[in-house]
Tab-separated table of C-alpha atoms and ligand atoms in Angstrom:
chain	number	residue	atom	x	y	z
B	101	MET	CA	-5.463	-2.703	24.336
B	102	CYS	CA	-9.242	-2.326	23.711
B	103	LEU	CA	-9.583	-3.895	20.333
B	104	THR	CA	-13.126	-3.890	19.230
B	105	ASP	CA	-12.443	-7.613	18.615
B	106	ALA	CA	-10.611	-9.537	21.563
B	107	PRO	CA	-7.319	-10.876	20.106
B	108	PRO	CA	-7.729	-14.463	18.664
B	109	SER	CA	-6.806	-17.074	21.573
B	110	GLY	CA	-4.444	-18.886	19.666
B	111	PRO	CA	-1.143	-17.899	18.219
B	112	VAL	CA	-1.106	-14.649	16.242
B	113	SER	CA	0.635	-14.968	12.918
B	114	SER	CA	2.034	-11.840	11.361
B	115	GLY	CA	2.768	-11.093	7.838
B	116	SER	CA	3.282	-13.574	5.436
B	117	HIS	CA	4.698	-16.058	7.602
B	118	PRO	CA	1.799	-17.876	9.553
B	119	VAL	CA	2.604	-19.322	13.003
B	120	GLN	CA	1.561	-22.861	13.289
B	121	ASP	CA	-0.521	-23.637	16.368
B	122	GLN	CA	2.245	-26.063	18.134
B	123	SER	CA	0.319	-26.467	21.198
B	124	ALA	CA	-1.267	-29.813	20.010
B	125	SER	CA	1.896	-31.631	18.936
B	126	SER	CA	4.579	-29.864	20.702
B	127	PRO	CA	5.691	-28.864	24.154
B	128	TYR	CA	7.279	-25.622	22.543
B	129	GLN	CA	5.346	-22.420	22.343
B	130	ASN	CA	5.713	-19.943	19.497
B	131	VAL	CA	6.761	-15.989	19.885
B	132	ASN	CA	3.432	-13.944	19.689
B	133	ASP	CA	3.387	-11.060	17.461
B	134	PHE	CA	0.905	-8.786	19.644
B	135	ILE	CA	1.313	-5.602	17.800
B	136	SER	CA	0.350	-6.631	14.369
B	137	ASN	CA	-3.351	-6.516	13.340
B	138	VAL	CA	-2.778	-7.926	10.098
B	139	ASN	CA	-5.119	-11.116	10.888
B	140	ARG	CA	-7.805	-8.827	12.728
B	141	PHE	CA	-8.295	-5.585	11.210
B	142	LYS	CA	-11.402	-3.895	10.265
B	143	ILE	CA	-12.676	-2.056	7.142
B	144	ILE	CA	-14.274	1.466	6.809
B	145	GLU	CA	-15.601	1.831	3.500
B	146	SER	CA	-15.842	5.515	2.559
B	147	THR	CA	-16.974	5.462	-0.658
B	148	LEU	CA	-20.004	7.133	0.453
B	149	ARG	CA	-18.111	9.830	2.122
B	150	GLU	CA	-14.556	10.256	0.716
B	151	GLY	CA	-15.854	8.594	-2.625
B	152	GLU	CA	-18.409	11.564	-2.925
B	153	GLN	CA	-15.368	13.825	-3.072
B	154	PHE	CA	-14.175	12.379	-6.163
B	155	ALA	CA	-14.351	14.587	-9.067
B	156	ASN	CA	-16.786	12.566	-11.371
B	157	ALA	CA	-19.211	11.699	-8.449
B	158	PHE	CA	-23.001	12.413	-7.953
B	159	PHE	CA	-24.631	9.636	-6.158
B	160	ASP	CA	-28.410	10.021	-6.087
B	161	THR	CA	-30.420	8.647	-3.445
B	162	GLU	CA	-30.977	5.364	-5.349
B	163	THR	CA	-27.424	4.960	-6.299
B	164	LYS	CA	-26.300	5.692	-2.450
B	165	ILE	CA	-28.994	2.720	-1.381
B	166	ARG	CA	-27.593	0.547	-4.153
B	167	ILE	CA	-23.999	1.082	-3.336
B	168	ALA	CA	-24.473	0.693	0.487
B	169	LYS	CA	-26.406	-2.742	0.087
B	170	ALA	CA	-23.498	-4.022	-2.216
B	171	LEU	CA	-20.607	-3.032	0.486
B	172	ASP	CA	-22.823	-4.826	3.151
B	173	GLU	CA	-22.993	-7.771	0.818
B	174	PHE	CA	-19.239	-7.811	0.621
B	175	GLY	CA	-18.973	-7.593	4.294
B	176	VAL	CA	-17.211	-4.412	5.150
B	177	ASP	CA	-17.424	-3.776	8.871
B	178	TYR	CA	-18.498	0.092	8.659
B	179	ILE	CA	-19.799	2.115	5.774
B	180	GLU	CA	-18.936	6.047	6.089
B	181	LEU	CA	-21.466	8.300	4.827
B	182	THR	CA	-21.279	12.216	3.841
B	183	SER	CA	-21.868	14.502	6.652
B	184	PRO	CA	-25.869	15.513	7.080
B	185	VAL	CA	-24.739	19.225	7.417
B	186	SER	CA	-23.356	19.009	3.726
B	187	SER	CA	-26.878	19.683	2.215
B	188	PRO	CA	-30.543	18.843	2.963
B	189	GLN	CA	-30.235	15.863	0.478
B	190	SER	CA	-27.309	14.640	2.491
B	191	TYR	CA	-29.157	14.772	5.609
B	192	GLU	CA	-32.160	12.689	4.048
B	193	ASP	CA	-29.950	10.290	2.581
B	194	CYS	CA	-28.051	9.635	5.842
B	195	LYS	CA	-31.362	8.862	7.508
B	196	THR	CA	-32.282	6.561	4.858
B	197	ILE	CA	-29.368	4.341	4.691
B	198	CYS	CA	-29.492	4.395	8.424
B	199	SER	CA	-33.095	2.829	8.330
B	200	LEU	CA	-32.130	0.166	5.833
B	201	GLY	CA	-31.129	-2.163	8.541
B	202	LEU	CA	-28.009	-3.356	7.130
B	203	LYS	CA	-25.261	-5.443	8.885
B	204	THR	CA	-22.460	-3.070	8.485
B	205	LYS	CA	-22.484	-0.258	11.151
B	206	VAL	CA	-23.255	3.193	9.793
B	207	LEU	CA	-21.005	6.195	10.359
B	208	THR	CA	-21.318	9.655	9.314
B	209	HIS	CA	-18.064	12.408	8.997
B	210	VAL	CA	-18.392	15.515	10.522
B	211	ARG	CA	-16.455	18.347	11.768
B	212	CYS	CA	-15.462	18.553	15.369
B	213	ASN	CA	-18.328	20.986	16.560
B	214	MET	CA	-21.472	20.528	18.781
B	215	GLU	CA	-24.012	21.565	16.043
B	216	ASP	CA	-22.493	19.165	13.359
B	217	ALA	CA	-22.624	16.338	15.994
B	218	LYS	CA	-25.931	16.591	16.968
B	219	LYS	CA	-27.283	16.673	13.198
B	220	ALA	CA	-25.289	13.314	12.909
B	221	VAL	CA	-26.908	12.020	15.925
B	222	GLU	CA	-30.183	12.807	14.900
B	223	CYS	CA	-30.144	10.574	11.603
B	224	GLY	CA	-29.764	7.390	13.607
B	225	VAL	CA	-26.050	6.752	12.902
B	226	ASP	CA	-24.370	3.867	14.767
B	227	GLY	CA	-21.138	6.011	14.893
B	228	VAL	CA	-19.756	9.770	14.305
B	229	ASP	CA	-16.578	10.386	12.779
B	230	LEU	CA	-15.188	13.473	14.050
B	231	VAL	CA	-12.486	15.419	12.410
B	232	ILE	CA	-10.306	18.492	12.634
B	233	GLY	CA	-7.212	19.841	11.008
B	234	THR	CA	-4.249	19.728	13.444
B	235	SER	CA	-1.403	20.669	10.954
B	236	SER	CA	0.202	24.326	11.420
B	237	PHE	CA	-1.310	24.748	7.632
B	238	LEU	CA	-5.084	23.996	8.743
B	239	GLN	CA	-4.926	25.645	12.217
B	240	LYS	CA	-3.576	28.713	10.396
B	241	TYR	CA	-5.420	28.855	6.798
B	242	SER	CA	-8.628	26.511	7.780
B	243	HIS	CA	-10.239	26.982	11.224
B	244	GLY	CA	-8.169	28.921	12.832
B	245	LYS	CA	-8.222	27.195	16.286
B	246	SER	CA	-5.150	26.543	18.798
B	247	ILE	CA	-4.691	22.959	19.791
B	248	GLU	CA	-5.808	24.069	23.208
B	249	MET	CA	-9.137	25.152	21.590
B	250	ILE	CA	-9.306	22.007	19.482
B	251	GLN	CA	-8.884	19.725	22.878
B	252	LYS	CA	-11.615	21.530	24.782
B	253	THR	CA	-14.170	21.033	21.828
B	254	ALA	CA	-13.116	17.920	21.163
B	255	LEU	CA	-13.731	16.878	24.900
B	256	GLU	CA	-17.411	18.443	25.054
B	257	VAL	CA	-18.417	16.715	21.679
B	258	ILE	CA	-17.096	13.407	22.493
B	259	GLU	CA	-19.120	13.666	25.697
B	260	TYR	CA	-21.986	14.466	24.148
B	261	VAL	CA	-21.747	11.387	21.176
B	262	LYS	CA	-21.299	8.999	23.914
B	263	SER	CA	-24.081	10.312	26.100
B	264	GLN	CA	-26.161	9.338	23.315
B	265	GLY	CA	-24.947	6.075	23.183
B	266	VAL	CA	-23.382	6.333	19.700
B	267	GLU	CA	-19.587	5.291	18.865
B	268	VAL	CA	-17.207	8.184	18.244
B	269	ARG	CA	-14.041	8.412	16.516
B	270	PHE	CA	-11.828	11.508	16.833
B	271	SER	CA	-9.485	12.100	13.773
B	272	SER	CA	-6.712	14.746	12.976
B	273	GLU	CA	-6.655	15.824	9.432
B	274	ASP	CA	-3.163	16.126	7.855
B	275	SER	CA	-1.728	14.116	10.820
B	276	PHE	CA	1.867	13.522	9.147
B	277	ARG	CA	2.429	17.008	9.054
B	278	SER	CA	1.087	18.003	12.719
B	279	ASP	CA	3.492	18.613	15.542
B	280	LEU	CA	3.984	14.944	17.210
B	281	VAL	CA	3.650	16.411	20.629
B	282	ASP	CA	0.477	17.928	20.052
B	283	LEU	CA	-0.992	15.138	18.182
B	284	LEU	CA	-0.155	12.553	20.933
B	285	THR	CA	-1.221	14.952	23.720
B	286	LEU	CA	-4.443	15.482	22.026
B	287	TYR	CA	-5.082	11.749	21.168
B	288	LYS	CA	-4.113	11.042	24.664
B	289	ALA	CA	-6.838	13.304	26.052
B	290	VAL	CA	-9.514	12.011	23.756
B	291	ASP	CA	-8.578	8.431	24.639
B	292	LYS	CA	-8.970	9.260	28.412
B	293	ALA	CA	-12.339	10.772	27.604
B	294	GLY	CA	-13.508	7.433	25.984
B	295	VAL	CA	-13.409	7.680	22.414
B	296	ASN	CA	-13.788	4.024	20.581
B	297	ARG	CA	-11.063	5.312	17.874
B	298	VAL	CA	-8.601	7.904	17.115
B	299	GLY	CA	-7.929	8.324	13.400
B	300	VAL	CA	-4.762	9.258	11.570
B	301	ALA	CA	-4.935	10.411	8.377
B	302	ASP	CA	-2.364	11.140	5.383
B	303	THR	CA	-4.706	13.815	3.945
B	304	VAL	CA	-2.017	14.815	1.143
B	305	GLY	CA	-0.556	11.347	0.465
B	306	GLY	CA	2.893	12.537	1.418
B	307	ALA	CA	3.386	9.710	4.171
B	308	THR	CA	5.784	6.484	3.491
B	309	PRO	CA	5.264	2.894	4.914
B	310	ARG	CA	8.348	3.789	7.502
B	311	MET	CA	6.860	7.071	8.501
B	312	VAL	CA	3.456	5.614	9.091
B	313	TYR	CA	4.762	2.264	11.008
B	314	ASP	CA	6.826	4.770	13.506
B	315	LEU	CA	3.937	7.097	13.878
B	316	ILE	CA	1.321	4.310	14.648
B	317	ARG	CA	3.808	2.448	16.885
B	318	THR	CA	4.188	5.368	18.835
B	319	LEU	CA	0.709	6.113	19.149
B	320	ARG	CA	-0.184	2.451	19.946
B	321	GLY	CA	2.176	2.962	23.166
B	322	VAL	CA	-0.055	5.973	24.235
B	323	VAL	CA	-3.604	5.315	23.601
B	324	SER	CA	-5.425	2.058	24.497
B	325	CYS	CA	-8.511	2.794	21.903
B	326	ASP	CA	-8.533	1.501	18.286
B	327	ILE	CA	-6.708	3.031	15.775
B	328	GLU	CA	-8.320	4.111	12.265
B	329	THR	CA	-5.936	5.276	9.287
B	330	HIS	CA	-6.882	6.931	6.288
B	331	PHE	CA	-4.181	7.076	3.516
B	332	HIS	CA	-4.347	9.258	0.160
B	333	ASP	CA	-2.796	7.878	-2.630
B	334	ASP	CA	-0.971	10.954	-4.267
B	335	THR	CA	2.399	9.342	-4.122
B	336	GLY	CA	1.009	5.702	-4.724
B	337	CYS	CA	1.919	4.400	-1.377
B	338	ALA	CA	-1.895	3.969	0.138
B	339	VAL	CA	-1.818	0.330	-0.058
B	340	ALA	CA	1.759	-0.254	1.408
B	341	ASN	CA	0.863	2.458	4.099
B	342	ALA	CA	-2.294	0.833	4.985
B	343	HIS	CA	-0.284	-2.645	5.444
B	344	SER	CA	2.298	-0.981	7.481
B	345	ALA	CA	-0.341	0.447	9.664
B	346	LEU	CA	-1.748	-2.633	10.623
B	347	GLU	CA	1.707	-4.254	11.189
B	348	ALA	CA	2.314	-1.287	13.733
B	349	GLY	CA	-1.035	-1.930	15.540
B	350	ALA	CA	-3.525	-0.360	13.654
B	351	THR	CA	-6.914	-1.898	14.039
B	352	HIS	CA	-9.062	0.202	11.245
B	353	ILE	CA	-8.466	0.971	7.325
B	354	ASP	CA	-10.328	3.424	5.671
B	355	THR	CA	-10.998	2.484	1.803
B	356	SER	CA	-13.075	3.221	-1.258
B	357	VAL	CA	-14.130	1.349	-4.096
B	358	LEU	CA	-11.315	1.739	-6.892
B	359	GLY	CA	-9.776	4.315	-4.291
B	360	ILE	CA	-12.305	7.079	-5.496
B	361	GLY	CA	-11.887	10.345	-3.145
B	362	GLU	CA	-10.387	13.883	-3.502
B	363	ARG	CA	-7.510	14.023	-5.730
B	364	ASN	CA	-6.594	10.591	-7.079
B	365	GLY	CA	-8.151	9.260	-3.976
B	366	ILE	CA	-7.275	6.656	-1.246
B	367	THR	CA	-6.575	3.253	-0.318
B	368	PRO	CA	-8.766	1.113	-2.802
B	369	LEU	CA	-10.961	-1.601	-1.482
B	370	GLY	CA	-9.986	-3.984	-3.989
B	371	ALA	CA	-6.148	-3.306	-4.105
B	372	LEU	CA	-6.211	-3.584	-0.064
B	373	MET	CA	-8.172	-7.138	-0.329
B	374	ALA	CA	-5.458	-8.282	-2.800
B	375	ARG	CA	-2.514	-7.189	-0.472
B	376	MET	CA	-4.542	-8.657	2.472
B	377	VAL	CA	-5.400	-12.041	1.196
B	378	VAL	CA	-1.866	-12.881	0.382
B	379	THR	CA	-0.894	-11.543	4.034
B	380	ALA	CA	-3.663	-13.101	6.107
B	381	PRO	CA	-5.574	-15.575	3.762
B	382	GLU	CA	-7.626	-17.129	6.061
B	383	TYR	CA	-8.835	-14.148	8.021
B	384	VAL	CA	-9.731	-12.177	4.605
B	385	THR	CA	-11.229	-15.223	2.996
B	386	LYS	CA	-13.510	-16.320	5.784
B	387	LYS	CA	-14.551	-12.532	6.677
B	388	TYR	CA	-15.069	-10.764	3.303
B	389	ASN	CA	-17.346	-12.087	0.229
B	390	LEU	CA	-14.460	-11.589	-2.251
B	391	LYS	CA	-16.266	-12.859	-5.249
B	392	ALA	CA	-18.654	-10.002	-4.822
B	393	LEU	CA	-15.555	-7.516	-5.269
B	394	LYS	CA	-15.915	-7.320	-9.278
B	395	GLU	CA	-19.634	-6.443	-8.927
B	396	VAL	CA	-19.186	-3.770	-6.269
B	397	GLU	CA	-16.413	-2.268	-8.340
B	398	GLU	CA	-18.350	-2.319	-11.622
B	399	LEU	CA	-21.744	-0.585	-9.904
B	400	VAL	CA	-19.194	2.257	-8.399
B	401	ALA	CA	-17.218	2.608	-11.784
B	402	SER	CA	-20.496	3.015	-13.770
B	403	ALA	CA	-21.999	5.277	-11.230
B	404	VAL	CA	-19.116	7.732	-11.588
B	405	ASN	CA	-18.399	7.411	-15.233
B	406	ILE	CA	-14.952	5.815	-15.297
B	407	ASN	CA	-13.539	2.550	-16.495
B	408	ILE	CA	-11.815	-0.225	-14.097
B	409	PRO	CA	-8.123	0.531	-15.102
B	410	PHE	CA	-6.311	-2.057	-16.767
B	411	ASN	CA	-3.566	-2.194	-14.238
B	412	ASN	CA	-6.139	-2.765	-11.091
B	413	PRO	CA	-5.530	-5.647	-8.827
B	414	ILE	CA	-7.628	-8.476	-9.259
B	415	THR	CA	-10.312	-6.788	-11.469
B	416	GLY	CA	-7.931	-4.853	-14.145
B	417	PHE	CA	-8.592	-6.460	-17.446
B	418	CYS	CA	-5.380	-8.175	-17.753
B	419	ALA	CA	-4.791	-8.832	-14.025
B	420	PHE	CA	-4.573	-12.519	-14.579
B	421	THR	CA	-3.551	-12.644	-18.240
B	422	HIS	CA	-0.607	-14.489	-18.931
B	423	LYS	CA	1.726	-13.736	-22.302
B	424	ALA	CA	5.017	-14.582	-22.730
B	425	GLY	CA	5.831	-18.428	-23.521
B	426	ILE	CA	7.990	-19.099	-20.607
B	427	HIS	CA	5.130	-17.636	-18.213
B	428	ALA	CA	2.344	-19.758	-19.968
B	429	LYS	CA	4.382	-23.133	-20.039
B	430	ALA	CA	4.809	-22.963	-16.142
B	431	ILE	CA	1.330	-21.551	-15.524
B	432	LEU	CA	-0.183	-24.445	-17.131
B	433	ALA	CA	1.934	-26.873	-15.298
B	434	ASN	CA	1.560	-25.090	-11.831
B	435	PRO	CA	-0.376	-21.451	-11.809
B	436	SER	CA	1.023	-20.540	-8.712
B	437	THR	CA	4.479	-20.263	-10.278
B	438	TYR	CA	3.616	-16.946	-11.906
B	439	GLU	CA	0.678	-15.629	-9.513
B	440	ILE	CA	0.910	-14.499	-6.029
B	441	ILE	CA	-3.464	-14.835	-5.857
B	442	ASP	CA	-5.566	-17.549	-7.115
B	443	PRO	CA	-8.203	-15.684	-9.330
B	444	ALA	CA	-10.667	-18.288	-8.182
B	445	LEU	CA	-10.890	-16.547	-4.854
B	446	PHE	CA	-12.592	-13.604	-6.590
B	447	GLY	CA	-14.470	-15.906	-8.849
B	448	LEU	CA	-12.341	-15.217	-11.656
B	449	THR	CA	-10.379	-16.947	-14.420
B	450	ARG	CA	-6.836	-16.772	-15.519
B	451	TYR	CA	-6.272	-16.034	-19.384
B	452	ILE	CA	-3.399	-17.473	-21.285
B	453	SER	CA	-2.675	-14.816	-24.491
B	454	ILE	CA	-1.349	-16.459	-27.327
B	455	ASN	CA	-1.652	-14.139	-29.995
B	456	SER	CA	1.840	-12.495	-30.159
B	457	ARG	CA	5.448	-13.222	-31.332
B	458	ILE	CA	6.392	-14.062	-27.880
B	459	THR	CA	3.984	-17.007	-27.189
B	460	GLY	CA	5.242	-20.540	-27.179
B	461	TRP	CA	3.970	-23.886	-28.171
B	462	ASN	CA	2.973	-25.108	-24.630
B	463	ALA	CA	0.462	-22.158	-25.075
B	464	ILE	CA	-0.883	-23.060	-28.356
B	465	ARG	CA	-1.135	-26.767	-27.590
B	466	SER	CA	-3.597	-25.697	-24.682
B	467	ARG	CA	-5.381	-23.372	-27.148
B	468	CYS	CA	-5.591	-26.546	-29.205
B	469	GLU	CA	-7.083	-28.602	-26.575
B	470	GLN	CA	-9.521	-25.866	-25.666
B	471	LEU	CA	-10.710	-25.753	-29.300
B	472	GLY	CA	-10.973	-29.424	-29.858
B	473	ILE	CA	-7.990	-29.583	-32.138
B	474	ASN	CA	-5.968	-32.802	-32.446
B	475	MET	CA	-2.198	-32.256	-33.305
B	476	THR	CA	1.143	-33.957	-32.468
B	477	ASP	CA	3.765	-31.726	-30.827
B	478	ASP	CA	5.774	-31.385	-33.898
B	479	GLU	CA	2.715	-30.108	-35.705
B	480	VAL	CA	1.935	-27.682	-32.984
B	481	LYS	CA	5.488	-26.369	-32.858
B	482	GLU	CA	5.021	-25.614	-36.591
B	483	VAL	CA	1.783	-23.613	-36.340
B	484	THR	CA	3.246	-21.676	-33.565
B	485	ALA	CA	6.420	-20.998	-35.792
B	486	LYS	CA	3.400	-19.791	-38.362
B	487	ILE	CA	1.630	-17.489	-35.685
B	488	LYS	CA	4.913	-15.920	-34.481
B	489	GLN	CA	5.608	-15.050	-38.102
B	490	MET	CA	2.493	-13.253	-38.692
B	491	ALA	CA	2.664	-11.601	-35.134
B	492	ASP	CA	6.032	-10.189	-36.463
B	493	ILE	CA	4.096	-8.289	-38.935
B	494	ARG	CA	0.942	-7.224	-37.131
B	495	PRO	CA	-0.927	-7.118	-33.938
B	496	LEU	CA	-3.018	-10.172	-33.627
B	497	ALA	CA	-6.676	-10.897	-32.080
B	498	ILE	CA	-7.308	-14.333	-30.607
B	499	ASP	CA	-9.668	-14.895	-33.668
B	500	ASP	CA	-6.639	-14.321	-36.102
B	501	THR	CA	-4.754	-16.700	-34.133
B	502	ASP	CA	-7.792	-19.285	-34.128
B	503	SER	CA	-8.148	-18.918	-37.870
B	504	ILE	CA	-4.520	-19.648	-38.167
B	505	LEU	CA	-4.994	-22.974	-35.863
B	506	HIS	CA	-8.210	-23.844	-37.844
B	507	SER	CA	-6.703	-23.517	-41.426
B	508	TYR	CA	-3.468	-25.314	-40.317
B	509	HIS	CA	-5.461	-27.972	-39.014
B	510	ILE	CA	-7.913	-28.318	-42.087
B	511	GLU	CA	-4.679	-28.558	-44.075
B	512	LEU	CA	-3.205	-31.061	-42.024
B	513	GLN	CA	-6.387	-33.194	-42.544
B	514	LYS	CA	-6.507	-33.095	-46.322
B	515	LYS	CA	-2.727	-34.071	-46.320
B	516	ARG	CA	-3.630	-37.035	-44.096
B	517	GLU	CA	-6.831	-38.041	-46.317
B	518	LEU	CA	-4.585	-37.816	-49.483
B	519	GLN	CA	-2.049	-39.917	-47.781
B	520	GLU	CA	-4.711	-42.551	-46.771
B	521	GLN	CA	-5.925	-42.609	-50.149
B	522	GLN	CA	-2.465	-43.204	-51.654
B	523	ALA	CA	-1.825	-45.675	-49.386
Z	213	LIG	C1	-10.485	15.303	3.908
Z	213	LIG	C2	-10.560	14.773	5.176
Z	213	LIG	C3	-10.063	13.649	5.247
Z	213	LIG	C4	-10.613	13.110	6.733
Z	213	LIG	C5	-9.800	11.845	7.170
Z	213	LIG	C6	-10.428	11.332	8.415
Z	213	LIG	C7	-8.619	13.549	5.133
Z	213	LIG	O1	-11.408	15.189	2.926
Z	213	LIG	O2	-9.572	16.290	3.648
Z	213	LIG	O3	-11.496	11.821	9.003
Z	213	LIG	O4	-9.384	10.654	8.958
Z	213	LIG	O5	-7.853	13.079	4.434
Z	213	LIG	O6	-7.848	14.117	6.100
Z	213	LIG	O7	-10.525	12.721	4.283
Z	214	LIG	CU1	-9.391	11.846	2.860
């Protein structure tokens, strides 16, 4: 396999079961999972290409530069830009971003023809992502080319891009609705011609993790170059499909910030990080600047006029909010009881909500400690009952709950003073 990075020399771990390096302490050797790349994948960040296809997106040059720099800071391996052929400004912006001197490699995404490839190379990109539709729908209703014609053009364009010392990837749009024999024949030919990557795209978002595993696993046996994958989220499978692709041997995942793209978009960068930090914690925490995620998401959300969704992994406003009394009690004792990810990895904190009828006295006691209010357990239980009574009548805000705690505490103090005077 010509993975861009050589596989780690030690035992490779797969999925959520890290394989221990036993070599130092034991004569036994573990079984290696040579196929899975969950511990050594790369991100191709396409906010500035697929993301520009999002209904609300309009990125001026300054915004593109800010997003490119923020993604560079986060540590993505590649950023992908809109085709310079799309418009005169796209061409200028592509050149500008290439000249920023970013650590991340800069790609642009063009149709698989010579004119587009030449424009791309002219801009000074590190790599060109070639794409053409291979499904019968696209052959019939889009470009009208047969598989033989696609292959002939692809080989010419690949040879040209390579001759310019630029990375090249060849991808088929709508791969999951393309004929498997056509697809494998085409990929085998471009692999032989020396592409750096082949790309598999679920353009309509209809694939399931098992379908992805099967196709990528089959392809892994046919080509020796890297395998990039691109998943639309129409049926909510984009993150699961990306994970499955890596398990089957894909090497690169396409993402965009908050998932923005055509229709409801593609695999979101943040959600993929949430998944992968659980699967491959060491790799992900070392490689990516996770604490920068929230800022990147806020930057993009404001650029395209949307809010970060409430249920967004990691950064949704309630992603680390615990509410039910039973949960809160356990969270206070040991957060991992009800959390799969430590918010601190992303520079965030957890929050225990106490403003409801389902709260519990352990959570209230913890809030009292935060507020510097001293009470016995029995007193905390009594004031918890008052909060629940009130929460049965109307929704409470944190200020309401704090007021109940403060006034209960003042009453307690008055009672204590009175008792002391009488004693
Ligand atoms: C599209 C094209 C694409 C291309 C993906 C790729 C897709 O906008 O329709 O180059 O691999 O989803 O097929 O984004
Ligand atoms: Cu797409």
